[in-house]
CSV table of C-alpha atoms and ligand atoms in Angstrom, one decimal:
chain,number,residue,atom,x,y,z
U,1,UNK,CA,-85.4,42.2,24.6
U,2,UNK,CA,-83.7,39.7,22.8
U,3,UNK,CA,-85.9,37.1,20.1
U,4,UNK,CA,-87.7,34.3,21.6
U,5,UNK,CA,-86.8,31.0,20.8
U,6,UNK,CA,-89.8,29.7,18.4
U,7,UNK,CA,-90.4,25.8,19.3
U,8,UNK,CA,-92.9,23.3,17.8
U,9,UNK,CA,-94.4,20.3,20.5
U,10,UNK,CA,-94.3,16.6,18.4
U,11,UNK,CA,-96.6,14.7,20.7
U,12,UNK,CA,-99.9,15.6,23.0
U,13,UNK,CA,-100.2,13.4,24.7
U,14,UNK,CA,-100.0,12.9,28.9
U,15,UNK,CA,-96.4,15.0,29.3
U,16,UNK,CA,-97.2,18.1,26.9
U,17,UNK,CA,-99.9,18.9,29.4
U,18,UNK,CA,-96.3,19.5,31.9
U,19,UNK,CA,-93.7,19.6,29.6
U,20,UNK,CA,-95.3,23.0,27.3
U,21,UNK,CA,-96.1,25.3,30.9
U,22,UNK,CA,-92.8,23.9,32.0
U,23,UNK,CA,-91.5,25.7,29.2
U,24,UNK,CA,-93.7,28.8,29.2
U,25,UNK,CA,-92.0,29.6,32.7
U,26,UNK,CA,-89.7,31.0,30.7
U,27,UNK,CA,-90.2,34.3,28.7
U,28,UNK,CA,-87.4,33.6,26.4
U,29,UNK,CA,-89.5,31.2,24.1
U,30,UNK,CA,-92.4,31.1,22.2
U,31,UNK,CA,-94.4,27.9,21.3
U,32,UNK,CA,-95.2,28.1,17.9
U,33,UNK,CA,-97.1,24.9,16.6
U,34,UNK,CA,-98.3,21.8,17.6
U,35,UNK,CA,-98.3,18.0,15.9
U,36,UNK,CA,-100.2,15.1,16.8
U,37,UNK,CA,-101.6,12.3,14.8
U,38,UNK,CA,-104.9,13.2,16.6
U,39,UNK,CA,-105.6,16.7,15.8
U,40,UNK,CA,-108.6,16.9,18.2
U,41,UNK,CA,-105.8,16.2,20.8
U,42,UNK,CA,-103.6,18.8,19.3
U,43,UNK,CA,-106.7,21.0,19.0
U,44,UNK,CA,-107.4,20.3,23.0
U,45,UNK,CA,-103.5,21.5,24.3
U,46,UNK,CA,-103.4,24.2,21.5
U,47,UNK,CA,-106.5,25.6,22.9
U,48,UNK,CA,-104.9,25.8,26.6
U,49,UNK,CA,-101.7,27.4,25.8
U,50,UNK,CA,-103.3,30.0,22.8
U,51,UNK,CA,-101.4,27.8,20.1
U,52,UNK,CA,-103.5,28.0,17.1
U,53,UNK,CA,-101.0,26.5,14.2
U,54,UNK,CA,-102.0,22.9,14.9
U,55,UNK,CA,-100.8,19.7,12.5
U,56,UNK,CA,-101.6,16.1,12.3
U,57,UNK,CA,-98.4,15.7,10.2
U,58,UNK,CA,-95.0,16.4,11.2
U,59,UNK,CA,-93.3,17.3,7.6
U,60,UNK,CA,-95.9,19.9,6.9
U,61,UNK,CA,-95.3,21.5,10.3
U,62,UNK,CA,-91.6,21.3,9.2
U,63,UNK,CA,-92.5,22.7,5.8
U,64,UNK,CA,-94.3,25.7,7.5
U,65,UNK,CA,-93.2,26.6,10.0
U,66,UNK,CA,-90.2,29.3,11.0
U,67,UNK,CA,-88.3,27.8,14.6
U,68,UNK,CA,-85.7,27.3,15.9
U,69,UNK,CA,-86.3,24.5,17.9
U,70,UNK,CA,-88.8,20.9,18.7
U,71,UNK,CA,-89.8,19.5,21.5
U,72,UNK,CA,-90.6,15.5,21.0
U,73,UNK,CA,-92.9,14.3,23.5
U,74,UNK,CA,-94.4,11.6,21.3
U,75,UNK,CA,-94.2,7.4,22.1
U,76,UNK,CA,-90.2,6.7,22.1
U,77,UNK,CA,-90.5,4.5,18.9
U,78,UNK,CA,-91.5,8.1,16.6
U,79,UNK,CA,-88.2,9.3,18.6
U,80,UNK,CA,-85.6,9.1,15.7
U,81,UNK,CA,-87.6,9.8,12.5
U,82,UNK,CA,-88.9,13.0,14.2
U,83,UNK,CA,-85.3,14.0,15.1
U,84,UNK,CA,-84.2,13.1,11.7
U,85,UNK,CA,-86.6,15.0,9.8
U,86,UNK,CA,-86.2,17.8,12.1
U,87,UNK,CA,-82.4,17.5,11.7
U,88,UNK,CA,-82.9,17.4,7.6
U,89,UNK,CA,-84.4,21.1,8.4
U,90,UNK,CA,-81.3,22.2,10.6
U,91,UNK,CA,-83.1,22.4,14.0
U,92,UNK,CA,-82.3,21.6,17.4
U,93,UNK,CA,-84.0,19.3,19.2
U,94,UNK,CA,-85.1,18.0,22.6
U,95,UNK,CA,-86.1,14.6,23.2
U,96,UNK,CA,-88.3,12.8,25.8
U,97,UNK,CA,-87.0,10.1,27.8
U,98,UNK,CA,-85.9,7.2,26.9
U,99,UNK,CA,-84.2,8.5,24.0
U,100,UNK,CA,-84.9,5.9,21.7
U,101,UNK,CA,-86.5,2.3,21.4
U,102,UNK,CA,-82.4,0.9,20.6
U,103,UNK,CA,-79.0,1.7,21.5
U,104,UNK,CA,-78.8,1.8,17.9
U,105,UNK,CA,-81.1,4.0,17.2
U,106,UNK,CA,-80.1,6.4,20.1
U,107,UNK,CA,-76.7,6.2,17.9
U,108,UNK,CA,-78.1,7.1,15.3
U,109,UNK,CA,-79.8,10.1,16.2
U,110,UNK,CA,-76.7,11.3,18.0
U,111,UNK,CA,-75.1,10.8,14.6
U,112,UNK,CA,-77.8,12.1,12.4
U,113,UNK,CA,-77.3,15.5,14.9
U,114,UNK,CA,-74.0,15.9,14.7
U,115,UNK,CA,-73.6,15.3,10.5
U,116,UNK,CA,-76.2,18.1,10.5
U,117,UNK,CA,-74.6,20.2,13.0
U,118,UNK,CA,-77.7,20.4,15.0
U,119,UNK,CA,-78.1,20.0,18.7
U,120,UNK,CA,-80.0,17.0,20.5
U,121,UNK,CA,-80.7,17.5,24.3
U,122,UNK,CA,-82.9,14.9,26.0
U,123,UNK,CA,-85.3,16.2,28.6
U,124,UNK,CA,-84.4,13.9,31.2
U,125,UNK,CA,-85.7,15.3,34.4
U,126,UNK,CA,-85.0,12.9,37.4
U,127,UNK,CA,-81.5,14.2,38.1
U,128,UNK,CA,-83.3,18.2,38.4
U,129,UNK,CA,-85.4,17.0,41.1
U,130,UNK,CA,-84.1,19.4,44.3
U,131,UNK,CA,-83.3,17.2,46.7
U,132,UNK,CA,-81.1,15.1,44.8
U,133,UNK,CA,-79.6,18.4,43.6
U,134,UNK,CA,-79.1,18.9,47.1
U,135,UNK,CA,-78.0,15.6,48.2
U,136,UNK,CA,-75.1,15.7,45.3
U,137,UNK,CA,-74.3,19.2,47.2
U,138,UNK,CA,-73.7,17.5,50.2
U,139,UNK,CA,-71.3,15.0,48.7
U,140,UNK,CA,-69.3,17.2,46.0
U,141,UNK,CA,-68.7,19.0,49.8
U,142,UNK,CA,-67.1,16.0,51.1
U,143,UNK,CA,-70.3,15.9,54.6
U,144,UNK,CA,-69.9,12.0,54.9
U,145,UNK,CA,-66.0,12.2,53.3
U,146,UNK,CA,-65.5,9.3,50.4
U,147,UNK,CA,-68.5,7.4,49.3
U,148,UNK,CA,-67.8,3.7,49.1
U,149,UNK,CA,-72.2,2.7,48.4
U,150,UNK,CA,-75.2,4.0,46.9
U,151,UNK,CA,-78.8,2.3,47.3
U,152,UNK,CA,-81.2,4.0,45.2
U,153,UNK,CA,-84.7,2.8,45.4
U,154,UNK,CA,-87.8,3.4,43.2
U,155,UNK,CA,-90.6,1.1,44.9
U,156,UNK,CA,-94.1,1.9,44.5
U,157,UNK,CA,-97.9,0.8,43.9
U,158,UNK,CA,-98.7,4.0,42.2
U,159,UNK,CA,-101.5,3.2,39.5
U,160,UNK,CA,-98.8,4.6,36.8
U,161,UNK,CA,-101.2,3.2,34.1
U,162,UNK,CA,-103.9,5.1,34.4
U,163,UNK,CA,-102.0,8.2,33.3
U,164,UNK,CA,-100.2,6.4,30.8
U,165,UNK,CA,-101.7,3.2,29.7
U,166,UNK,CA,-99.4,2.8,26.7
U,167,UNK,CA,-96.8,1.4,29.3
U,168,UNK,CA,-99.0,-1.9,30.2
U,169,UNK,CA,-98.1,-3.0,25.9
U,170,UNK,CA,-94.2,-2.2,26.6
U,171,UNK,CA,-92.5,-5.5,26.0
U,172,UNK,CA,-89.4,-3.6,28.0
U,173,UNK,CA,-90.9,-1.6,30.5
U,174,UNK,CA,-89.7,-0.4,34.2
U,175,UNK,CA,-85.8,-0.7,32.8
U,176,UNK,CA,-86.9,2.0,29.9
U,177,UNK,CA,-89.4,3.9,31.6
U,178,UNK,CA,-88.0,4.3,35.5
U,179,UNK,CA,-84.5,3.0,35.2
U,180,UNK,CA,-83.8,5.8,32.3
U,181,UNK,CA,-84.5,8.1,35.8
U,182,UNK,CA,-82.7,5.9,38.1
U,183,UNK,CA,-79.7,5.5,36.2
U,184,UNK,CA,-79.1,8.8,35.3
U,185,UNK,CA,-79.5,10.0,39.1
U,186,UNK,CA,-76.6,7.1,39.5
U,187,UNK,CA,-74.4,8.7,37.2
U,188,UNK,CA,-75.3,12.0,38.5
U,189,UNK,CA,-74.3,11.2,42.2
U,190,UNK,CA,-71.5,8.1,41.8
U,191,UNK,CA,-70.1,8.6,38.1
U,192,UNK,CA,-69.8,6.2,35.1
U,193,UNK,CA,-70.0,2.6,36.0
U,194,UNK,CA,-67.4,0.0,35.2
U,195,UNK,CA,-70.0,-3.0,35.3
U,196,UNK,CA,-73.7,-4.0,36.4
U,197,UNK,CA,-75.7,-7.3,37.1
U,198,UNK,CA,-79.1,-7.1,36.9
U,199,UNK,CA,-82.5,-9.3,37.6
U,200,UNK,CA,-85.7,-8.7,36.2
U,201,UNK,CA,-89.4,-10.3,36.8
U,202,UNK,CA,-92.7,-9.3,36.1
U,203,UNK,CA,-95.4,-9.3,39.1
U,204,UNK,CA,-98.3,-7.8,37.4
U,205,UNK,CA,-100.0,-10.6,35.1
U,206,UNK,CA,-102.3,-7.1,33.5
U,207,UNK,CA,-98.8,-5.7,32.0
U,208,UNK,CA,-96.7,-7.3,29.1
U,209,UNK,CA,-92.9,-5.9,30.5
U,210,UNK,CA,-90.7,-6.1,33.5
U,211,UNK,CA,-91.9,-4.1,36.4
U,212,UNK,CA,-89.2,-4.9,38.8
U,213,UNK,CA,-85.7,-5.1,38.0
U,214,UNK,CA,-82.5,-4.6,40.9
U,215,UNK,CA,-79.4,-3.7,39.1
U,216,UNK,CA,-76.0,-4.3,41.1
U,217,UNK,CA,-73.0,-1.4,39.4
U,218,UNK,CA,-69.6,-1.3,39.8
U,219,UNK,CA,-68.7,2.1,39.2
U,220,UNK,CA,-65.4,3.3,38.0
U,221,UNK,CA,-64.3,4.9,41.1
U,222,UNK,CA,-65.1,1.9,43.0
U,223,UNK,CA,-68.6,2.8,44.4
U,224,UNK,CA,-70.9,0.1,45.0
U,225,UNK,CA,-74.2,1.1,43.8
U,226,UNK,CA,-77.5,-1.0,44.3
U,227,UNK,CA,-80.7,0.4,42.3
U,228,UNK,CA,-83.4,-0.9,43.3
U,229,UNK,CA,-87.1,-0.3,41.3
U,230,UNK,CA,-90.7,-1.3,41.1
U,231,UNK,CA,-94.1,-0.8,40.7
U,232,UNK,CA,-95.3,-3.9,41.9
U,233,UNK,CA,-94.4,-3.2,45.7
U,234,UNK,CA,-97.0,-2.3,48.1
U,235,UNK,CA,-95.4,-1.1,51.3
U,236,UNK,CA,-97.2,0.8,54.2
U,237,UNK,CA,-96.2,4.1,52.9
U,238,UNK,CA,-96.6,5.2,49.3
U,239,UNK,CA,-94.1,7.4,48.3
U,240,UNK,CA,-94.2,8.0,44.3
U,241,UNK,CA,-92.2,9.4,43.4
U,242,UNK,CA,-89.3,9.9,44.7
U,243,UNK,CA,-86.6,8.3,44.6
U,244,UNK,CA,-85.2,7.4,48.0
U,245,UNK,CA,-81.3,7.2,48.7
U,246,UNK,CA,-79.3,6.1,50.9
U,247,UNK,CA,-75.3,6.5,50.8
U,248,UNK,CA,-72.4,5.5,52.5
U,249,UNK,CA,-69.4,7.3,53.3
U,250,UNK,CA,-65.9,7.0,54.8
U,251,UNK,CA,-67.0,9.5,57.5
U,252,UNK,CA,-71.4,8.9,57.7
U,253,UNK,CA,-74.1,8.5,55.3
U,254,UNK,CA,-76.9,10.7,53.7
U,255,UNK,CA,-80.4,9.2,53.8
U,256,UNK,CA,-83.2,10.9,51.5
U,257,UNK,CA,-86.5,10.0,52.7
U,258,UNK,CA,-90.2,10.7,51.4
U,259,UNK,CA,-91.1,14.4,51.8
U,260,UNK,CA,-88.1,14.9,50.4
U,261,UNK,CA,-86.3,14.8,54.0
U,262,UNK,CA,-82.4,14.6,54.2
U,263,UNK,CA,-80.3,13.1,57.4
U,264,UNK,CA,-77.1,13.4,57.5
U,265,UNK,CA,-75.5,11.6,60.2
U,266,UNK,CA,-71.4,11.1,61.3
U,267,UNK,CA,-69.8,10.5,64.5
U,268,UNK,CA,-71.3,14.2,65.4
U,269,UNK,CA,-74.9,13.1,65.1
U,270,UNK,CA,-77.4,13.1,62.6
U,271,UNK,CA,-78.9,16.4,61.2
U,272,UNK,CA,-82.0,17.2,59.1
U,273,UNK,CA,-83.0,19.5,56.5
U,274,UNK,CA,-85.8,19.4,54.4
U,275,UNK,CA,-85.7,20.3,50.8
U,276,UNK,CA,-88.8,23.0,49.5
U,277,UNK,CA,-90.0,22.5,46.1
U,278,UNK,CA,-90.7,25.5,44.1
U,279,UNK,CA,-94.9,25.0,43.4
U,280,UNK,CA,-96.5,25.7,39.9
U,281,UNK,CA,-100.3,25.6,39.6
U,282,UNK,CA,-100.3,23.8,36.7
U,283,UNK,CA,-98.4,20.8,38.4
U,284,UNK,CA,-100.3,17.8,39.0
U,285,UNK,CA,-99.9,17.4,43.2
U,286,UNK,CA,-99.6,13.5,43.1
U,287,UNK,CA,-96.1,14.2,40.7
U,288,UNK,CA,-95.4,17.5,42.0
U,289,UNK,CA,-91.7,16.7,42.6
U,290,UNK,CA,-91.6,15.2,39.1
U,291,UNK,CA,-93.0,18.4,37.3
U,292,UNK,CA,-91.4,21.1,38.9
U,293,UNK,CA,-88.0,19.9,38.2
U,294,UNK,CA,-89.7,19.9,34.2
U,295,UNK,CA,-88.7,23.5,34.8
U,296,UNK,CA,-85.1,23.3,35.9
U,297,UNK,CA,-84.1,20.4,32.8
U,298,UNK,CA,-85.7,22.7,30.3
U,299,UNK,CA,-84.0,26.1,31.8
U,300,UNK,CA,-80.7,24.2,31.9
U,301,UNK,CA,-81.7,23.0,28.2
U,302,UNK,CA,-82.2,26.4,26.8
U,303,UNK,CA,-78.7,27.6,27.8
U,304,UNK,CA,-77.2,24.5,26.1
U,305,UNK,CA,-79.8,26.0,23.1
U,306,UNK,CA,-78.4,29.0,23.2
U,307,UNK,CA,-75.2,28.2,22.7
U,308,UNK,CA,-74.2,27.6,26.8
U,309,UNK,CA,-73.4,24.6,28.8
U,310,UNK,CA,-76.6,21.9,29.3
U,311,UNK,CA,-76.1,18.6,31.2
U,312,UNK,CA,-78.5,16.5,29.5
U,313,UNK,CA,-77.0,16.5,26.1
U,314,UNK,CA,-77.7,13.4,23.7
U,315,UNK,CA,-73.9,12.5,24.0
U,316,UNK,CA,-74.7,12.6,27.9
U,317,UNK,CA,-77.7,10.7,28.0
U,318,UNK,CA,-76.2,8.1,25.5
U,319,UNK,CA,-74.3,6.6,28.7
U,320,UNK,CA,-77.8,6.6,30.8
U,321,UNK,CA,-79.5,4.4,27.5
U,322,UNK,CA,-76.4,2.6,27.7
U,323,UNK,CA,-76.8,1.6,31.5
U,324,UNK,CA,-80.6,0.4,30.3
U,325,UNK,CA,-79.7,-2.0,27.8
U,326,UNK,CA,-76.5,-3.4,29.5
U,327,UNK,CA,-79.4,-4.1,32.3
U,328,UNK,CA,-81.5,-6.0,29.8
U,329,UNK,CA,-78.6,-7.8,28.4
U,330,UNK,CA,-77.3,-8.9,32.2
U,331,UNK,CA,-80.7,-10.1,33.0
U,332,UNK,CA,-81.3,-12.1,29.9
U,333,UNK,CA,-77.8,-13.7,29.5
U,334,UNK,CA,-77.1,-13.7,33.6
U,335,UNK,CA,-74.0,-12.3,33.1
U,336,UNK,CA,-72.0,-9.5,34.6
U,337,UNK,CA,-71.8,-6.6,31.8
U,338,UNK,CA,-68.3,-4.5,31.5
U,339,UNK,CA,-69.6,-1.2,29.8
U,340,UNK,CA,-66.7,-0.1,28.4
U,341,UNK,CA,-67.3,-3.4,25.9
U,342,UNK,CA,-71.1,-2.9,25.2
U,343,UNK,CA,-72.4,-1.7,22.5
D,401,89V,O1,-91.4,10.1,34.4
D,401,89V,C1,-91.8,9.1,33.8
D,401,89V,O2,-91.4,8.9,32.7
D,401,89V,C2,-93.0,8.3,34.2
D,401,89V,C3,-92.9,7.7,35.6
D,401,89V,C4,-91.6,7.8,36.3
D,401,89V,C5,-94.0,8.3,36.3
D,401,89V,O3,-93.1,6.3,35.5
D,401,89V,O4,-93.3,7.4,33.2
């Protein structure tokens, strides 16, 4: 058998208790050491997973520790100092989403990677999820012939503070946190976009950020794409979350639907088929889509580690942070963003 992989987790917080079994599917790594400010926290996840090499500081766990790669699952604003210090020490690294608090800093840490001649992946799950994997199927096999729309929709009630209360303080918050998803499923399915409008408004007066925003893309091969996303809508059927699509083509349309249903309809008719998720016990059942794609990003991760092809590279992801701030910038200035110009 080949050596295991030896990875440290930065960050134990909410995710690590998805993102570390998510990577323990996989015999080809060991987790090594954990870091978290709180090191009963650290002390709490180390004891589930039999980690015993726990930290409260990042550059001693650097200092001691033999890996190959880290995992940073901490608050978005530790993002870049974490991946520069692990950069200093010439090891890969994987990033939670969003990538970083700035374009600039996203820059940055893309930079810092490549001076270094380190890797940066960014575990940026949305676009793993199998249904959307499926739907993308469907259209790379021509089933509703050209696309000319795309309405991707992220509306929900779901209490999403009570797993992660950090979110109600974000000054920028359903643009960062959901459109970092949404956007990348865009890209995934339609391409790079050409330009975007985009309104935001906050409903919830307990929150400091945005929770809805609409964003209107132009993409480059003409596709009209409409995100819509929320967490201020309550609609008769909850359905966090997934992402719902539907999409419009020269010769039908594709609709994904909650329970992760897809119709496909043309002049012949409309079909169904309904996409199975693989189950892992350690999945939480009211994000159960959410986690088990946690094990497809991070298996498609590890062959970009070792050397293969991985979809979610920094560079990659740079265009999805991109897409986020252009979406800011629209909504404050009321202007129509060309991407190609923003920076
Ligand atoms: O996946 C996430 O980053 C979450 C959620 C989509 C649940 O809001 O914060």
């Amino acid at each position: 058998m080949t050596k295991r992989m030896r990875f440290a987790v930065f960050g134990t917080g909410f995710w690590s208790n998805f993102q570390i079994p998510g990577w323990l599917e996989s015999s080809e790594v060991e987790l090594a050491a954990l870091c978290d400010r709180s090191l009963s926290k650290a002390k709490a996840v180390g004891g589930k997973y039999g980690v015993e090499r726990i930290y409260n500081d990042p550059a001693t766990l650097l200092d001691n520790e033999e890996l190959d790669f880290i995992d940073i699952i901490t608050d978005v604003d530790n993002h870049r100092e974490l991946c520069e210090m692990a950069a200093a020490k010439q090891l890969d690294v994987v990033c939670q989403k969003p990538l970083a608090p700035s374009l600039e800093d996203a820059r940055e840490m893309i930079e810092v990677c490549t001076q270094q001649g380190v890797q940066l992946f960014v575990n940026e799950n949305f676009r793993w999820q199998a249904p959307l994997r499926r739907v993308k199927e469907l259209i790379v096999q021509g089933a509703i012939g050209p696309i000319f729309k795309g309405r991707v929709t992220f509306c929900s009630a779901f209490p999403v503070f009570d797993n992660q209360p950090f979110l109600r303080e974000l000054d920028r918050f359903i643009l960062t946190d959901v459109g970092s998803h949404v956007l990348d499923v865009c890209r995934f399915l339609f391409g790079e976009a050409e330009t975007l409008f985009c309104l935001t408004r906050r409903v919830n007066p307990g929150i400091k950020g945005e929770d809805v925003a609409n964003v209107l893309m132009h993409m480059k091969n003409g596709i009209h794409c409409y995100v819509e996303m929320s967490y201020a809508s309550l609609l008769e059927r909850e359905v966090f979350p997934n992402t719902l699509l539907l999409i419009e083509g020269e010769n039908g349309s594709i609709q994904l639907a909650a329970n992760n249903e897809i119709r496909i309809t043309t002049r012949a008719g409309t079909r169904c088929e309904t996409v199975a998720l693989k189950h892992y016990d350690w999945a939480d059942p009211e994000y159960a889509l959410v986690h088990s794609s946690i094990v497809d990003t991070q298996r498609n991760i590890l062959e970009g580690l070792k050397g293969g092809k991985a979809e979610t590279t920094g560079r990659d992801n740079y265009e999805t942070v991109k897409l986020v701030w252009a979406a800011y910038r629209s909504a404050e200035q009321g202007q129509l963003i060309q991407l190609d110009n923003f920076e």
